[in-house]
Amino acid sequence: MQKAITIFTLAALSLLASCTTCPMGCKTTAKGKVEHVVLIWLKKPGNATDRAKAINTAKMFQKEIHEIQHLSVGQPLASERPVVDDSFDVGLVMRFANQADLSTYEKHPVHVKAVNDILKPMAAKLLVYDVITD
């Protein structure tokens, strides 16, 4: 296990070193598809109604915001593995053709309204990761 963590750490460091700028983390404007990963911790952890509301909101995004190429949304898979964080309530992954489409999504009125009116009021914590893929 320690060897796998060391290999992963070295791989991650080499990726960070290859970025064009890293003053506050790795920043890049490389071309490629974008995977937008969002993890949501609810103020009422495990609440089935709030979980369903968050999942349905994400599904509504896909219907209303045409820049979303693909959406996967659901709850965490329980795990005993120490490297897995399954403490969140809802996770979603959206795929965009490029950074411009992600930016359009972020500013889209349907997204902005849902985040402010639905997600923020019921979320204790949100984590977002954006990954460029080839």
mmCIF file of C-alpha atoms in Angstrom:
data_model
loop_
_atom_site.group_PDB
_atom_site.id
_atom_site.type_symbol
_atom_site.label_atom_id
_atom_site.label_comp_id
_atom_site.label_asym_id
_atom_site.label_seq_id
_atom_site.Cartn_x
_atom_site.Cartn_y
_atom_site.Cartn_z
ATOM 1 C CA MET A 1 0.000 0.000 0.000
ATOM 2 C CA GLN A 2 2.803 2.417 0.908
ATOM 3 C CA LYS A 3 4.477 1.743 -2.469
ATOM 4 C CA ALA A 4 1.222 2.568 -4.314
ATOM 5 C CA ILE A 5 0.841 5.827 -2.375
ATOM 6 C CA THR A 6 4.464 6.772 -3.143
ATOM 7 C CA ILE A 7 3.989 6.065 -6.859
ATOM 8 C CA PHE A 8 0.753 8.085 -6.884
ATOM 9 C CA THR A 9 2.452 10.974 -5.054
ATOM 10 C CA LEU A 10 5.347 11.013 -7.518
ATOM 11 C CA ALA A 11 2.940 10.950 -10.461
ATOM 12 C CA ALA A 12 0.909 13.814 -8.972
ATOM 13 C CA LEU A 13 4.040 15.877 -8.346
ATOM 14 C CA SER A 14 5.225 15.369 -11.910
ATOM 15 C CA LEU A 15 1.845 16.538 -13.189
ATOM 16 C CA LEU A 16 2.035 19.642 -11.022
ATOM 17 C CA ALA A 17 5.552 20.372 -12.210
ATOM 18 C CA SER A 18 4.434 20.186 -15.838
ATOM 19 C CA CYS A 19 1.806 22.921 -15.445
ATOM 20 C CA THR A 20 2.520 26.320 -16.933
ATOM 21 C CA THR A 21 1.829 28.240 -13.707
ATOM 22 C CA CYS A 22 1.240 27.068 -10.187
ATOM 23 C CA PRO A 23 1.179 30.131 -7.885
ATOM 24 C CA MET A 24 -2.014 29.067 -6.055
ATOM 25 C CA GLY A 25 -2.274 25.535 -7.388
ATOM 26 C CA CYS A 26 -1.964 24.184 -10.869
ATOM 27 C CA LYS A 27 -3.503 26.409 -13.545
ATOM 28 C CA THR A 28 -3.646 25.571 -17.213
ATOM 29 C CA THR A 29 -5.487 26.540 -20.359
ATOM 30 C CA ALA A 30 -4.747 23.291 -22.164
ATOM 31 C CA LYS A 31 -7.232 22.144 -24.745
ATOM 32 C CA GLY A 32 -9.380 19.116 -24.108
ATOM 33 C CA LYS A 33 -12.627 17.977 -22.590
ATOM 34 C CA VAL A 34 -13.409 19.061 -19.047
ATOM 35 C CA GLU A 35 -14.727 16.768 -16.316
ATOM 36 C CA HIS A 36 -16.505 18.852 -13.656
ATOM 37 C CA VAL A 37 -16.692 16.914 -10.368
ATOM 38 C CA VAL A 38 -18.879 18.191 -7.522
ATOM 39 C CA LEU A 39 -19.160 16.611 -4.074
ATOM 40 C CA ILE A 40 -21.941 17.799 -1.757
ATOM 41 C CA TRP A 41 -22.198 17.348 2.003
ATOM 42 C CA LEU A 42 -25.734 18.117 3.188
ATOM 43 C CA LYS A 43 -26.569 20.159 6.282
ATOM 44 C CA LYS A 44 -28.787 17.199 7.187
ATOM 45 C CA PRO A 45 -26.427 14.314 6.393
ATOM 46 C CA GLY A 46 -28.131 11.289 4.903
ATOM 47 C CA ASN A 47 -31.458 13.117 4.440
ATOM 48 C CA ALA A 48 -33.164 11.252 1.580
ATOM 49 C CA THR A 49 -35.371 14.203 0.584
ATOM 50 C CA ASP A 50 -32.453 16.641 0.299
ATOM 51 C CA ARG A 51 -30.324 14.035 -1.494
ATOM 52 C CA ALA A 52 -33.107 13.474 -4.055
ATOM 53 C CA LYS A 53 -33.517 17.232 -4.484
ATOM 54 C CA ALA A 54 -29.793 17.652 -5.230
ATOM 55 C CA ILE A 55 -29.806 14.723 -7.668
ATOM 56 C CA ASN A 56 -32.918 16.016 -9.452
ATOM 57 C CA THR A 57 -31.397 19.494 -9.676
ATOM 58 C CA ALA A 58 -28.326 18.066 -11.410
ATOM 59 C CA LYS A 59 -30.543 16.110 -13.820
ATOM 60 C CA MET A 60 -32.451 19.321 -14.566
ATOM 61 C CA PHE A 61 -29.141 21.000 -15.462
ATOM 62 C CA GLN A 62 -28.560 18.388 -18.140
ATOM 63 C CA LYS A 63 -31.996 19.013 -19.657
ATOM 64 C CA GLU A 64 -31.719 22.811 -19.578
ATOM 65 C CA ILE A 65 -28.018 23.511 -20.225
ATOM 66 C CA HIS A 66 -26.977 22.154 -23.601
ATOM 67 C CA GLU A 67 -23.226 22.526 -23.005
ATOM 68 C CA ILE A 68 -23.353 19.502 -20.681
ATOM 69 C CA GLN A 69 -22.280 16.526 -22.796
ATOM 70 C CA HIS A 70 -22.708 13.890 -20.091
ATOM 71 C CA LEU A 71 -23.893 13.701 -16.497
ATOM 72 C CA SER A 72 -23.431 11.040 -13.838
ATOM 73 C CA VAL A 73 -24.962 11.751 -10.435
ATOM 74 C CA GLY A 74 -25.644 9.685 -7.324
ATOM 75 C CA GLN A 75 -24.644 8.902 -3.772
ATOM 76 C CA PRO A 76 -21.277 7.620 -2.555
ATOM 77 C CA LEU A 77 -20.320 3.979 -2.633
ATOM 78 C CA ALA A 78 -19.586 2.947 0.961
ATOM 79 C CA SER A 79 -15.981 1.873 1.395
ATOM 80 C CA GLU A 80 -13.718 0.597 4.155
ATOM 81 C CA ARG A 81 -10.603 1.597 2.170
ATOM 82 C CA PRO A 82 -8.726 4.346 4.048
ATOM 83 C CA VAL A 83 -7.928 6.200 0.816
ATOM 84 C CA VAL A 84 -11.648 6.576 -0.072
ATOM 85 C CA ASP A 85 -13.665 9.498 1.289
ATOM 86 C CA ASP A 86 -17.289 8.383 1.222
ATOM 87 C CA SER A 87 -18.478 11.010 3.704
ATOM 88 C CA PHE A 88 -20.297 13.169 1.127
ATOM 89 C CA ASP A 89 -24.018 12.826 0.353
ATOM 90 C CA VAL A 90 -24.161 13.476 -3.398
ATOM 91 C CA GLY A 91 -21.532 13.341 -6.105
ATOM 92 C CA LEU A 92 -21.806 14.379 -9.703
ATOM 93 C CA VAL A 93 -19.570 14.392 -12.741
ATOM 94 C CA MET A 94 -20.359 16.517 -15.794
ATOM 95 C CA ARG A 95 -18.442 16.479 -19.063
ATOM 96 C CA PHE A 96 -17.963 19.567 -21.213
ATOM 97 C CA ALA A 97 -16.326 19.819 -24.640
ATOM 98 C CA ASN A 98 -13.952 22.526 -23.404
ATOM 99 C CA GLN A 99 -13.305 25.213 -20.800
ATOM 100 C CA ALA A 100 -15.506 27.703 -22.656
ATOM 101 C CA ASP A 101 -18.524 25.396 -22.297
ATOM 102 C CA LEU A 102 -17.781 24.951 -18.583
ATOM 103 C CA SER A 103 -17.670 28.738 -18.224
ATOM 104 C CA THR A 104 -20.993 29.073 -20.050
ATOM 105 C CA TYR A 105 -22.523 26.499 -17.685
ATOM 106 C CA GLU A 106 -21.190 28.275 -14.589
ATOM 107 C CA LYS A 107 -22.836 31.560 -15.688
ATOM 108 C CA HIS A 108 -26.028 30.012 -17.083
ATOM 109 C CA PRO A 109 -29.113 31.507 -15.346
ATOM 110 C CA VAL A 110 -30.566 28.037 -14.624
ATOM 111 C CA HIS A 111 -27.328 26.999 -12.862
ATOM 112 C CA VAL A 112 -26.928 30.260 -10.939
ATOM 113 C CA LYS A 113 -30.547 30.208 -9.724
ATOM 114 C CA ALA A 114 -30.439 26.545 -8.673
ATOM 115 C CA VAL A 115 -27.145 26.962 -6.818
ATOM 116 C CA ASN A 116 -28.429 30.000 -4.918
ATOM 117 C CA ASP A 117 -32.012 28.813 -4.305
ATOM 118 C CA ILE A 118 -31.578 25.040 -3.858
ATOM 119 C CA LEU A 119 -28.024 23.794 -3.406
ATOM 120 C CA LYS A 120 -26.426 26.446 -1.184
ATOM 121 C CA PRO A 121 -29.273 26.487 1.361
ATOM 122 C CA MET A 122 -29.076 22.722 1.930
ATOM 123 C CA ALA A 123 -25.328 22.156 1.494
ATOM 124 C CA ALA A 124 -22.975 22.268 4.462
ATOM 125 C CA LYS A 125 -19.974 21.879 2.162
ATOM 126 C CA LEU A 126 -19.251 21.721 -1.568
ATOM 127 C CA LEU A 127 -16.033 20.605 -3.217
ATOM 128 C CA VAL A 128 -15.458 21.100 -6.930
ATOM 129 C CA TYR A 129 -12.708 19.618 -9.078
ATOM 130 C CA ASP A 130 -12.243 20.424 -12.774
ATOM 131 C CA VAL A 131 -10.052 18.074 -14.798
ATOM 132 C CA ILE A 132 -8.901 18.500 -18.393
ATOM 133 C CA THR A 133 -8.843 15.239 -20.338
ATOM 134 C CA ASP A 134 -7.693 14.370 -23.816
#
